[in-house]
């Protein structure tokens, strides 16, 4: 019976090829002017036209806002005889309070400016006007490298007054309001783009960036002639796919399970980011919790008895999934996590919980792989090649912390 319930998470090779075909179709629609508006995969031009040459040496400040944590980083790029250049970084993490995430845009950006100020104090940099690069991991319609309009918040952000506005402008205004330091905001990119660029410093064949963290997204280098939203035919431009919204036009209906529907209905953005909700770390723990409850209700787990904590939305954290799958076989990790949720499990319970975690995370990995295959096949065909040697730069908490 347990196997029967978990078998719904299994995707066949044919299923995955179908997902790949559908996401590919939506990507093509997102690139074309006449279908862009209704395409679920928006394929946003980033105005990043070429990969770095390595002449970019000096001190830079980098900001990274993409989830519940916000990172400020000092990046020193110097020349190096062997590898061409060397990169040194110092960074500090700040967690974003709930009221800044869901209050007003002014509150959020004032908080960000105060974090920058704190970082500059710590590193004695207040007197310097540094070039600043801003990694902003939300759907943005770029008008230039340093000008981008926020289309919509995702990942639990809801700050009012930001959607429809130029994000770099909001940051510049907040810095001006403080008045205790100056910054030259030179570029805003998506986290997928930042990942691709930083990987390119290590490996020149990196032309795809992917994030599997709180959310899930990818970017790649597209032929300019195919980027219809931007004038010009020559060379390539990096496109931010925003593939997390794949499925928003119903393309994933035959793959979504009852648990996925509950996740969506109880989220801040019902009906949106449906592909991301199958993969992202924001949802993975909750998916596992819903499956565990189903097994309890069917009398297949914990003697049919769920603790109050297990019945609480959000109580089963995504990090538990990684920890449970990292268990060495003595079930100690699993036992400790379940105990913390008010459950005293048997050995069989522990094994079933592990199976549930593996089912949910494996489906997420396969779904993500199908999307990536769609991107790479598109690139290969554009370049009229039988085989394409390409490197994918990957980052994100789920990718880094998950044992598989």
mmCIF file of C-alpha atoms in Angstrom:
data_model
loop_
_atom_site.group_PDB
_atom_site.id
_atom_site.type_symbol
_atom_site.label_atom_id
_atom_site.label_comp_id
_atom_site.label_asym_id
_atom_site.label_seq_id
_atom_site.Cartn_x
_atom_site.Cartn_y
_atom_site.Cartn_z
ATOM 1 C CA UNK A 1 0.000 0.000 0.000
ATOM 2 C CA UNK A 2 2.806 2.431 0.853
ATOM 3 C CA UNK A 3 4.445 1.602 -2.486
ATOM 4 C CA UNK A 4 1.156 2.204 -4.258
ATOM 5 C CA UNK A 5 0.799 5.696 -2.767
ATOM 6 C CA UNK A 6 4.434 6.589 -3.485
ATOM 7 C CA UNK A 7 4.330 5.186 -7.032
ATOM 8 C CA UNK A 8 2.421 8.330 -8.067
ATOM 9 C CA UNK A 9 5.709 10.215 -7.714
ATOM 10 C CA UNK A 10 7.474 7.993 -10.252
ATOM 11 C CA UNK A 11 7.967 9.548 -13.678
ATOM 12 C CA UNK A 12 8.731 7.321 -16.653
ATOM 13 C CA UNK A 13 11.231 8.226 -19.373
ATOM 14 C CA UNK A 14 8.248 8.986 -21.629
ATOM 15 C CA UNK A 15 6.768 11.306 -18.983
ATOM 16 C CA UNK A 16 10.023 13.227 -18.700
ATOM 17 C CA UNK A 17 10.416 13.494 -22.473
ATOM 18 C CA UNK A 18 6.887 14.904 -22.609
ATOM 19 C CA UNK A 19 7.709 17.494 -19.904
ATOM 20 C CA UNK A 20 10.847 18.394 -21.864
ATOM 21 C CA UNK A 21 8.837 18.857 -25.078
ATOM 22 C CA UNK A 22 6.207 21.007 -23.368
ATOM 23 C CA UNK A 23 8.680 23.288 -21.584
ATOM 24 C CA UNK A 24 10.601 23.658 -24.831
ATOM 25 C CA UNK A 25 7.390 24.710 -26.608
ATOM 26 C CA UNK A 26 6.680 27.333 -23.932
ATOM 27 C CA UNK A 27 10.259 28.638 -24.171
ATOM 28 C CA UNK A 28 9.835 29.187 -27.917
ATOM 29 C CA UNK A 29 6.532 30.984 -27.241
ATOM 30 C CA UNK A 30 8.169 33.196 -24.614
ATOM 31 C CA UNK A 31 10.877 34.312 -27.056
ATOM 32 C CA UNK A 32 8.465 35.339 -29.812
ATOM 33 C CA UNK A 33 6.879 38.778 -29.734
ATOM 34 C CA UNK A 34 3.423 37.618 -30.813
ATOM 35 C CA UNK A 35 3.133 34.840 -28.197
ATOM 36 C CA UNK A 36 5.263 36.289 -25.371
ATOM 37 C CA UNK A 37 2.408 37.788 -23.386
ATOM 38 C CA UNK A 38 0.460 34.561 -23.014
ATOM 39 C CA UNK A 39 3.475 32.209 -22.653
ATOM 40 C CA UNK A 40 3.934 30.772 -19.153
ATOM 41 C CA UNK A 41 7.742 30.727 -19.546
ATOM 42 C CA UNK A 42 8.573 34.400 -20.007
ATOM 43 C CA UNK A 43 12.146 34.142 -21.401
ATOM 44 C CA UNK A 44 13.208 37.588 -20.190
ATOM 45 C CA UNK A 45 16.194 39.246 -21.900
ATOM 46 C CA UNK A 46 18.875 40.177 -19.332
ATOM 47 C CA UNK A 47 20.970 42.600 -21.437
ATOM 48 C CA UNK A 48 24.012 40.529 -20.502
ATOM 49 C CA UNK A 49 25.397 40.227 -24.016
ATOM 50 C CA UNK A 50 28.671 38.402 -23.648
ATOM 51 C CA UNK A 51 30.459 36.394 -21.028
ATOM 52 C CA UNK A 52 33.244 38.217 -19.090
ATOM 53 C CA UNK A 53 36.629 38.735 -20.754
ATOM 54 C CA UNK A 54 38.579 38.957 -17.538
ATOM 55 C CA UNK A 55 39.590 42.589 -17.917
ATOM 56 C CA UNK A 56 37.264 43.392 -15.029
ATOM 57 C CA UNK A 57 39.728 43.876 -12.170
ATOM 58 C CA UNK A 58 39.309 45.900 -8.976
ATOM 59 C CA UNK A 59 37.033 46.044 -5.931
ATOM 60 C CA UNK A 60 33.289 45.567 -6.322
ATOM 61 C CA UNK A 61 30.361 45.305 -3.964
ATOM 62 C CA UNK A 62 27.817 42.573 -4.648
ATOM 63 C CA UNK A 63 24.326 42.261 -3.177
ATOM 64 C CA UNK A 64 22.281 39.102 -3.361
ATOM 65 C CA UNK A 65 18.558 39.116 -2.616
ATOM 66 C CA UNK A 66 16.688 35.988 -3.548
ATOM 67 C CA UNK A 67 15.190 34.349 -0.514
ATOM 68 C CA UNK A 68 14.851 34.860 3.199
ATOM 69 C CA UNK A 69 18.546 35.711 3.478
ATOM 70 C CA UNK A 70 20.277 38.714 1.997
ATOM 71 C CA UNK A 71 24.021 38.677 1.310
ATOM 72 C CA UNK A 72 26.440 41.590 1.002
ATOM 73 C CA UNK A 73 29.823 40.754 -0.484
ATOM 74 C CA UNK A 74 33.086 42.534 -1.207
ATOM 75 C CA UNK A 75 34.646 41.055 -4.345
ATOM 76 C CA UNK A 76 38.290 41.705 -5.172
ATOM 77 C CA UNK A 77 39.188 40.683 -8.715
ATOM 78 C CA UNK A 78 42.919 40.701 -9.421
ATOM 79 C CA UNK A 79 45.128 39.475 -12.230
ATOM 80 C CA UNK A 80 46.837 36.128 -11.945
ATOM 81 C CA UNK A 81 49.564 34.937 -14.316
ATOM 82 C CA UNK A 82 48.508 31.289 -14.425
ATOM 83 C CA UNK A 83 44.725 31.518 -14.612
ATOM 84 C CA UNK A 84 44.329 35.047 -15.926
ATOM 85 C CA UNK A 85 42.689 36.378 -12.752
ATOM 86 C CA UNK A 86 41.950 35.568 -9.151
ATOM 87 C CA UNK A 87 38.828 36.361 -7.180
ATOM 88 C CA UNK A 88 38.721 36.969 -3.425
ATOM 89 C CA UNK A 89 35.511 37.545 -1.508
ATOM 90 C CA UNK A 90 34.377 38.584 1.956
ATOM 91 C CA UNK A 91 30.697 38.382 2.725
ATOM 92 C CA UNK A 92 28.086 38.722 5.423
ATOM 93 C CA UNK A 93 24.594 37.210 5.599
ATOM 94 C CA UNK A 94 21.619 39.155 6.938
ATOM 95 C CA UNK A 95 18.237 37.518 7.466
ATOM 96 C CA UNK A 96 15.244 39.489 6.244
ATOM 97 C CA UNK A 97 12.543 40.020 8.867
ATOM 98 C CA UNK A 98 9.000 39.001 7.939
ATOM 99 C CA UNK A 99 7.697 42.589 8.178
ATOM 100 C CA UNK A 100 10.270 43.757 5.606
ATOM 101 C CA UNK A 101 9.307 40.916 3.224
ATOM 102 C CA UNK A 102 5.586 41.609 3.430
ATOM 103 C CA UNK A 103 5.433 45.339 4.319
ATOM 104 C CA UNK A 104 6.155 48.131 1.840
ATOM 105 C CA UNK A 105 8.891 48.335 -0.783
ATOM 106 C CA UNK A 106 10.318 51.321 1.098
ATOM 107 C CA UNK A 107 10.648 49.242 4.290
ATOM 108 C CA UNK A 108 12.340 46.400 2.419
ATOM 109 C CA UNK A 109 14.854 48.583 0.585
ATOM 110 C CA UNK A 110 15.564 50.700 3.676
ATOM 111 C CA UNK A 111 16.417 47.473 5.474
ATOM 112 C CA UNK A 112 18.705 46.430 2.589
ATOM 113 C CA UNK A 113 20.440 49.841 2.661
ATOM 114 C CA UNK A 114 20.973 49.519 6.426
ATOM 115 C CA UNK A 115 22.631 46.111 5.881
ATOM 116 C CA UNK A 116 24.955 47.616 3.250
ATOM 117 C CA UNK A 117 25.823 50.427 5.666
ATOM 118 C CA UNK A 118 26.601 47.901 8.413
ATOM 119 C CA UNK A 119 28.828 45.876 6.044
ATOM 120 C CA UNK A 120 30.731 48.978 4.880
ATOM 121 C CA UNK A 121 31.345 49.947 8.521
ATOM 122 C CA UNK A 122 32.659 46.468 9.322
ATOM 123 C CA UNK A 123 35.129 46.605 6.431
ATOM 124 C CA UNK A 124 35.998 50.271 6.710
ATOM 125 C CA UNK A 125 34.715 51.114 3.219
ATOM 126 C CA UNK A 126 32.320 54.019 3.856
ATOM 127 C CA UNK A 127 34.691 56.505 2.202
ATOM 128 C CA UNK A 128 34.850 54.573 -1.097
ATOM 129 C CA UNK A 129 32.303 54.813 -3.900
ATOM 130 C CA UNK A 130 32.366 51.251 -5.191
ATOM 131 C CA UNK A 131 30.649 49.840 -8.280
ATOM 132 C CA UNK A 132 27.765 47.691 -7.075
ATOM 133 C CA UNK A 133 26.248 44.653 -8.753
ATOM 134 C CA UNK A 134 22.830 43.564 -7.547
ATOM 135 C CA UNK A 135 21.693 39.951 -7.836
ATOM 136 C CA UNK A 136 17.912 40.083 -7.608
ATOM 137 C CA UNK A 137 16.221 36.739 -8.032
ATOM 138 C CA UNK A 138 12.686 37.629 -9.032
ATOM 139 C CA UNK A 139 10.991 38.042 -12.427
ATOM 140 C CA UNK A 140 12.190 41.343 -13.899
ATOM 141 C CA UNK A 141 11.602 42.900 -17.311
ATOM 142 C CA UNK A 142 14.912 44.577 -18.138
ATOM 143 C CA UNK A 143 15.137 47.770 -20.137
ATOM 144 C CA UNK A 144 18.901 47.859 -19.701
ATOM 145 C CA UNK A 145 21.577 46.247 -17.553
ATOM 146 C CA UNK A 146 20.843 48.677 -14.706
ATOM 147 C CA UNK A 147 17.122 49.108 -15.222
ATOM 148 C CA UNK A 148 14.544 46.420 -14.585
ATOM 149 C CA UNK A 149 10.862 46.425 -13.690
ATOM 150 C CA UNK A 150 9.710 43.870 -11.100
ATOM 151 C CA UNK A 151 6.911 41.857 -12.732
ATOM 152 C CA UNK A 152 5.774 39.966 -9.642
ATOM 153 C CA UNK A 153 7.108 38.781 -6.311
ATOM 154 C CA UNK A 154 7.637 35.040 -5.695
ATOM 155 C CA UNK A 155 8.996 32.876 -2.835
ATOM 156 C CA UNK A 156 6.927 34.417 -0.056
ATOM 157 C CA UNK A 157 7.762 38.084 -0.735
ATOM 158 C CA UNK A 158 4.836 40.485 -0.868
ATOM 159 C CA UNK A 159 6.306 43.986 -0.260
ATOM 160 C CA UNK A 160 3.754 46.443 -1.692
ATOM 161 C CA UNK A 161 4.711 49.194 -4.120
ATOM 162 C CA UNK A 162 7.544 47.264 -5.764
ATOM 163 C CA UNK A 163 5.739 45.411 -8.560
ATOM 164 C CA UNK A 164 5.756 47.510 -11.730
ATOM 165 C CA UNK A 165 8.670 49.640 -10.503
ATOM 166 C CA UNK A 166 12.365 49.840 -11.373
ATOM 167 C CA UNK A 167 14.171 47.807 -8.720
ATOM 168 C CA UNK A 168 17.504 49.613 -9.151
ATOM 169 C CA UNK A 169 15.631 52.896 -8.651
ATOM 170 C CA UNK A 170 14.141 51.593 -5.386
ATOM 171 C CA UNK A 171 17.636 50.647 -4.178
ATOM 172 C CA UNK A 172 19.179 53.977 -5.238
ATOM 173 C CA UNK A 173 16.373 55.878 -3.466
ATOM 174 C CA UNK A 174 16.920 53.920 -0.239
ATOM 175 C CA UNK A 175 20.680 54.610 -0.359
ATOM 176 C CA UNK A 176 19.933 58.303 -0.927
ATOM 177 C CA UNK A 177 17.492 58.390 2.016
ATOM 178 C CA UNK A 178 20.236 57.134 4.334
ATOM 179 C CA UNK A 179 22.851 59.541 3.001
ATOM 180 C CA UNK A 180 25.768 57.926 4.871
ATOM 181 C CA UNK A 181 27.432 56.245 1.857
ATOM 182 C CA UNK A 182 27.498 56.411 -1.945
ATOM 183 C CA UNK A 183 27.265 53.556 -4.410
ATOM 184 C CA UNK A 184 27.396 53.265 -8.168
ATOM 185 C CA UNK A 185 24.773 50.636 -9.058
ATOM 186 C CA UNK A 186 26.085 49.367 -12.387
ATOM 187 C CA UNK A 187 24.125 46.173 -13.002
ATOM 188 C CA UNK A 188 21.244 44.079 -11.827
ATOM 189 C CA UNK A 189 21.122 40.393 -12.721
ATOM 190 C CA UNK A 190 19.126 37.338 -11.775
ATOM 191 C CA UNK A 191 20.787 34.723 -9.522
ATOM 192 C CA UNK A 192 20.888 32.236 -12.405
ATOM 193 C CA UNK A 193 22.867 34.775 -14.460
ATOM 194 C CA UNK A 194 25.240 35.498 -11.559
ATOM 195 C CA UNK A 195 25.831 31.753 -11.195
ATOM 196 C CA UNK A 196 26.556 31.341 -14.902
ATOM 197 C CA UNK A 197 28.964 34.287 -14.957
ATOM 198 C CA UNK A 198 30.878 33.232 -11.839
ATOM 199 C CA UNK A 199 31.165 29.679 -13.177
ATOM 200 C CA UNK A 200 32.479 31.067 -16.477
ATOM 201 C CA UNK A 201 35.519 32.391 -14.594
ATOM 202 C CA UNK A 202 36.367 28.722 -13.887
ATOM 203 C CA UNK A 203 35.166 27.124 -17.117
ATOM 204 C CA UNK A 204 34.803 28.899 -20.451
ATOM 205 C CA UNK A 205 32.171 26.472 -21.732
ATOM 206 C CA UNK A 206 29.659 27.510 -19.049
ATOM 207 C CA UNK A 207 26.674 28.997 -20.885
ATOM 208 C CA UNK A 208 23.814 27.884 -18.631
ATOM 209 C CA UNK A 209 23.073 28.904 -15.048
ATOM 210 C CA UNK A 210 20.605 27.064 -12.841
ATOM 211 C CA UNK A 211 19.348 27.575 -9.297
ATOM 212 C CA UNK A 212 17.737 24.850 -7.228
ATOM 213 C CA UNK A 213 17.111 26.519 -3.886
ATOM 214 C CA UNK A 214 14.076 28.165 -2.307
ATOM 215 C CA UNK A 215 12.823 28.395 -5.886
ATOM 216 C CA UNK A 216 14.013 26.959 -9.189
ATOM 217 C CA UNK A 217 15.053 28.767 -12.370
ATOM 218 C CA UNK A 218 17.569 28.741 -15.232
ATOM 219 C CA UNK A 219 19.201 31.059 -17.774
ATOM 220 C CA UNK A 220 21.242 30.375 -20.917
ATOM 221 C CA UNK A 221 23.009 32.122 -23.795
ATOM 222 C CA UNK A 222 20.553 32.510 -26.679
ATOM 223 C CA UNK A 223 21.226 33.639 -30.252
ATOM 224 C CA UNK A 224 20.324 37.354 -30.506
ATOM 225 C CA UNK A 225 18.309 36.753 -33.667
ATOM 226 C CA UNK A 226 15.912 34.607 -31.616
ATOM 227 C CA UNK A 227 15.464 37.171 -28.808
ATOM 228 C CA UNK A 228 12.642 39.044 -30.534
ATOM 229 C CA UNK A 229 11.986 41.376 -27.585
ATOM 230 C CA UNK A 230 15.347 43.121 -28.134
ATOM 231 C CA UNK A 231 16.573 44.846 -31.304
ATOM 232 C CA UNK A 232 19.625 43.357 -33.017
ATOM 233 C CA UNK A 233 20.645 40.122 -34.696
ATOM 234 C CA UNK A 234 24.344 39.722 -33.909
ATOM 235 C CA UNK A 235 25.907 37.638 -31.153
ATOM 236 C CA UNK A 236 24.197 36.185 -28.111
ATOM 237 C CA UNK A 237 22.297 37.412 -25.091
ATOM 238 C CA UNK A 238 21.644 35.700 -21.796
ATOM 239 C CA UNK A 239 17.949 34.901 -21.345
ATOM 240 C CA UNK A 240 16.384 34.396 -17.918
ATOM 241 C CA UNK A 241 13.804 31.686 -18.610
ATOM 242 C CA UNK A 242 11.738 32.176 -15.406
ATOM 243 C CA UNK A 243 10.739 28.564 -15.952
ATOM 244 C CA UNK A 244 9.274 28.322 -12.430
ATOM 245 C CA UNK A 245 6.000 29.581 -13.943
ATOM 246 C CA UNK A 246 5.845 26.682 -16.417
ATOM 247 C CA UNK A 247 2.502 24.961 -15.884
ATOM 248 C CA UNK A 248 0.619 28.167 -15.129
ATOM 249 C CA UNK A 249 -1.328 27.661 -18.386
ATOM 250 C CA UNK A 250 -2.215 24.073 -17.501
ATOM 251 C CA UNK A 251 0.809 22.352 -19.093
ATOM 252 C CA UNK A 252 1.469 20.261 -15.966
ATOM 253 C CA UNK A 253 -2.074 19.261 -15.013
ATOM 254 C CA UNK A 254 -1.613 15.560 -15.783
ATOM 255 C CA UNK A 255 1.533 15.458 -13.611
ATOM 256 C CA UNK A 256 0.304 17.329 -10.522
ATOM 257 C CA UNK A 257 -0.830 15.217 -7.567
ATOM 258 C CA UNK A 258 -3.350 15.959 -4.802
ATOM 259 C CA UNK A 259 -0.475 17.140 -2.545
ATOM 260 C CA UNK A 260 0.699 19.613 -5.190
ATOM 261 C CA UNK A 261 -2.793 21.069 -5.372
ATOM 262 C CA UNK A 262 -2.909 21.585 -1.597
ATOM 263 C CA UNK A 263 0.534 23.247 -1.656
ATOM 264 C CA UNK A 264 -0.654 25.590 -4.396
ATOM 265 C CA UNK A 265 -4.016 26.423 -2.837
ATOM 266 C CA UNK A 266 -2.433 27.320 0.524
ATOM 267 C CA UNK A 267 0.438 29.339 -1.009
ATOM 268 C CA UNK A 268 0.749 33.122 -1.303
ATOM 269 C CA UNK A 269 0.386 32.890 -5.103
ATOM 270 C CA UNK A 270 -2.201 30.214 -6.024
ATOM 271 C CA UNK A 271 -2.121 29.172 -9.685
ATOM 272 C CA UNK A 272 1.371 30.586 -10.214
ATOM 273 C CA UNK A 273 4.904 29.111 -10.272
ATOM 274 C CA UNK A 274 3.494 25.579 -10.524
ATOM 275 C CA UNK A 275 6.696 23.963 -11.881
ATOM 276 C CA UNK A 276 8.707 25.644 -9.111
ATOM 277 C CA UNK A 277 6.265 24.231 -6.548
ATOM 278 C CA UNK A 278 7.200 20.692 -7.667
ATOM 279 C CA UNK A 279 10.930 21.372 -7.203
ATOM 280 C CA UNK A 280 11.771 24.292 -4.913
ATOM 281 C CA UNK A 281 12.983 24.015 -1.339
ATOM 282 C CA UNK A 282 10.231 26.342 -0.208
ATOM 283 C CA UNK A 283 7.733 23.545 -0.837
ATOM 284 C CA UNK A 284 9.595 20.226 -0.537
ATOM 285 C CA UNK A 285 9.275 19.754 3.233
ATOM 286 C CA UNK A 286 5.596 20.611 3.152
ATOM 287 C CA UNK A 287 5.025 18.117 0.308
ATOM 288 C CA UNK A 288 6.621 15.393 2.429
ATOM 289 C CA UNK A 289 4.435 16.374 5.409
ATOM 290 C CA UNK A 290 1.265 16.067 3.317
ATOM 291 C CA UNK A 291 2.271 12.603 2.076
ATOM 292 C CA UNK A 292 3.069 11.493 5.649
ATOM 293 C CA UNK A 293 -0.392 12.647 6.765
ATOM 294 C CA UNK A 294 -1.987 10.671 3.934
ATOM 295 C CA UNK A 295 -0.114 7.529 5.089
ATOM 296 C CA UNK A 296 -1.181 8.141 8.703
ATOM 297 C CA UNK A 297 -4.811 8.518 7.602
ATOM 298 C CA UNK A 298 -4.555 5.222 5.705
ATOM 299 C CA UNK A 299 -3.199 3.621 8.900
ATOM 300 C CA UNK A 300 0.138 2.845 7.222
ATOM 301 C CA UNK A 301 2.372 5.000 9.443
ATOM 302 C CA UNK A 302 2.837 5.884 13.150
ATOM 303 C CA UNK A 303 0.010 3.464 14.084
ATOM 304 C CA UNK A 304 -2.415 5.819 12.382
ATOM 305 C CA UNK A 305 -1.642 8.613 14.842
ATOM 306 C CA UNK A 306 -0.198 12.012 13.812
ATOM 307 C CA UNK A 307 1.200 14.448 16.385
ATOM 308 C CA UNK A 308 -0.130 18.012 16.571
ATOM 309 C CA UNK A 309 3.166 19.260 15.121
ATOM 310 C CA UNK A 310 2.926 16.943 12.134
ATOM 311 C CA UNK A 311 -0.550 18.365 11.521
ATOM 312 C CA UNK A 312 0.905 21.897 11.503
ATOM 313 C CA UNK A 313 1.568 23.507 8.127
ATOM 314 C CA UNK A 314 5.276 24.211 7.615
ATOM 315 C CA UNK A 315 6.420 22.129 10.608
ATOM 316 C CA UNK A 316 8.296 19.629 8.430
ATOM 317 C CA UNK A 317 11.209 21.718 7.135
ATOM 318 C CA UNK A 318 12.942 21.060 3.823
ATOM 319 C CA UNK A 319 16.282 20.634 5.607
ATOM 320 C CA UNK A 320 14.754 17.577 7.313
ATOM 321 C CA UNK A 321 14.412 15.960 3.874
ATOM 322 C CA UNK A 322 18.164 16.281 3.231
ATOM 323 C CA UNK A 323 19.019 15.143 6.771
ATOM 324 C CA UNK A 324 16.749 12.093 6.577
ATOM 325 C CA UNK A 325 18.177 11.052 3.210
ATOM 326 C CA UNK A 326 21.700 11.505 4.634
ATOM 327 C CA UNK A 327 20.971 8.976 7.395
ATOM 328 C CA UNK A 328 23.702 6.335 7.406
ATOM 329 C CA UNK A 329 21.371 3.411 8.018
ATOM 330 C CA UNK A 330 21.198 3.411 11.813
ATOM 331 C CA UNK A 331 18.035 5.573 11.543
ATOM 332 C CA UNK A 332 19.353 7.894 14.270
ATOM 333 C CA UNK A 333 18.919 11.106 12.258
ATOM 334 C CA UNK A 334 15.413 10.077 11.245
ATOM 335 C CA UNK A 335 14.456 9.100 14.791
ATOM 336 C CA UNK A 336 15.716 12.424 16.187
ATOM 337 C CA UNK A 337 13.831 14.512 13.616
ATOM 338 C CA UNK A 338 10.572 12.628 14.156
ATOM 339 C CA UNK A 339 11.002 12.856 17.954
ATOM 340 C CA UNK A 340 11.369 16.628 17.629
ATOM 341 C CA UNK A 341 7.964 16.578 15.908
ATOM 342 C CA UNK A 342 6.409 14.724 18.836
ATOM 343 C CA UNK A 343 6.438 11.265 17.247
ATOM 344 C CA UNK A 344 7.989 8.073 18.655
ATOM 345 C CA UNK A 345 8.565 6.044 15.474
ATOM 346 C CA UNK A 346 9.236 2.348 14.994
ATOM 347 C CA UNK A 347 12.106 1.234 12.735
ATOM 348 C CA UNK A 348 9.579 0.554 9.982
ATOM 349 C CA UNK A 349 8.139 4.082 10.420
ATOM 350 C CA UNK A 350 11.652 5.508 9.998
ATOM 351 C CA UNK A 351 12.167 3.517 6.796
ATOM 352 C CA UNK A 352 8.825 4.633 5.368
ATOM 353 C CA UNK A 353 9.564 8.303 6.145
ATOM 354 C CA UNK A 354 12.863 7.961 4.318
ATOM 355 C CA UNK A 355 11.077 6.449 1.308
ATOM 356 C CA UNK A 356 8.640 9.376 1.253
ATOM 357 C CA UNK A 357 11.515 11.894 1.296
ATOM 358 C CA UNK A 358 13.289 10.028 -1.506
ATOM 359 C CA UNK A 359 10.117 9.884 -3.610
ATOM 360 C CA UNK A 360 9.470 13.629 -3.312
ATOM 361 C CA UNK A 361 13.080 14.720 -3.884
ATOM 362 C CA UNK A 362 13.661 12.282 -6.766
ATOM 363 C CA UNK A 363 10.574 13.546 -8.581
ATOM 364 C CA UNK A 364 11.841 17.117 -8.049
ATOM 365 C CA UNK A 365 15.269 16.213 -9.465
ATOM 366 C CA UNK A 366 13.770 14.441 -12.486
ATOM 367 C CA UNK A 367 11.374 17.319 -13.207
ATOM 368 C CA UNK A 368 14.259 19.772 -12.975
ATOM 369 C CA UNK A 369 16.410 17.583 -15.240
ATOM 370 C CA UNK A 370 13.663 17.492 -17.867
ATOM 371 C CA UNK A 371 13.608 21.303 -17.956
ATOM 372 C CA UNK A 372 17.383 21.488 -18.236
ATOM 373 C CA UNK A 373 17.360 18.954 -21.066
ATOM 374 C CA UNK A 374 14.841 21.180 -22.852
ATOM 375 C CA UNK A 375 17.154 24.200 -22.550
ATOM 376 C CA UNK A 376 20.273 22.350 -23.705
ATOM 377 C CA UNK A 377 18.535 20.689 -26.652
ATOM 378 C CA UNK A 378 17.265 24.091 -27.748
ATOM 379 C CA UNK A 379 20.835 25.467 -27.645
ATOM 380 C CA UNK A 380 22.209 22.459 -29.521
ATOM 381 C CA UNK A 381 19.661 22.824 -32.329
ATOM 382 C CA UNK A 382 20.213 26.587 -32.578
ATOM 383 C CA UNK A 383 23.890 25.917 -33.190
ATOM 384 C CA UNK A 384 23.139 23.115 -35.682
ATOM 385 C CA UNK A 385 25.287 20.621 -33.783
ATOM 386 C CA UNK A 386 24.842 16.894 -33.283
ATOM 387 C CA UNK A 387 26.593 17.159 -29.935
ATOM 388 C CA UNK A 388 27.134 20.196 -27.737
ATOM 389 C CA UNK A 389 29.810 20.432 -25.068
ATOM 390 C CA UNK A 390 28.382 22.753 -22.469
ATOM 391 C CA UNK A 391 28.841 23.373 -18.757
ATOM 392 C CA UNK A 392 25.955 24.227 -16.449
ATOM 393 C CA UNK A 393 26.715 26.367 -13.398
ATOM 394 C CA UNK A 394 24.429 25.259 -10.561
ATOM 395 C CA UNK A 395 23.789 26.801 -7.154
ATOM 396 C CA UNK A 396 21.100 26.905 -4.501
ATOM 397 C CA UNK A 397 20.497 25.442 -1.057
ATOM 398 C CA UNK A 398 18.672 22.300 -2.220
ATOM 399 C CA UNK A 399 21.392 21.479 -4.765
ATOM 400 C CA UNK A 400 24.180 22.099 -2.253
ATOM 401 C CA UNK A 401 22.674 20.450 0.839
ATOM 402 C CA UNK A 402 20.832 17.463 -0.591
ATOM 403 C CA UNK A 403 22.931 14.269 -0.369
ATOM 404 C CA UNK A 404 22.025 13.010 -3.861
#
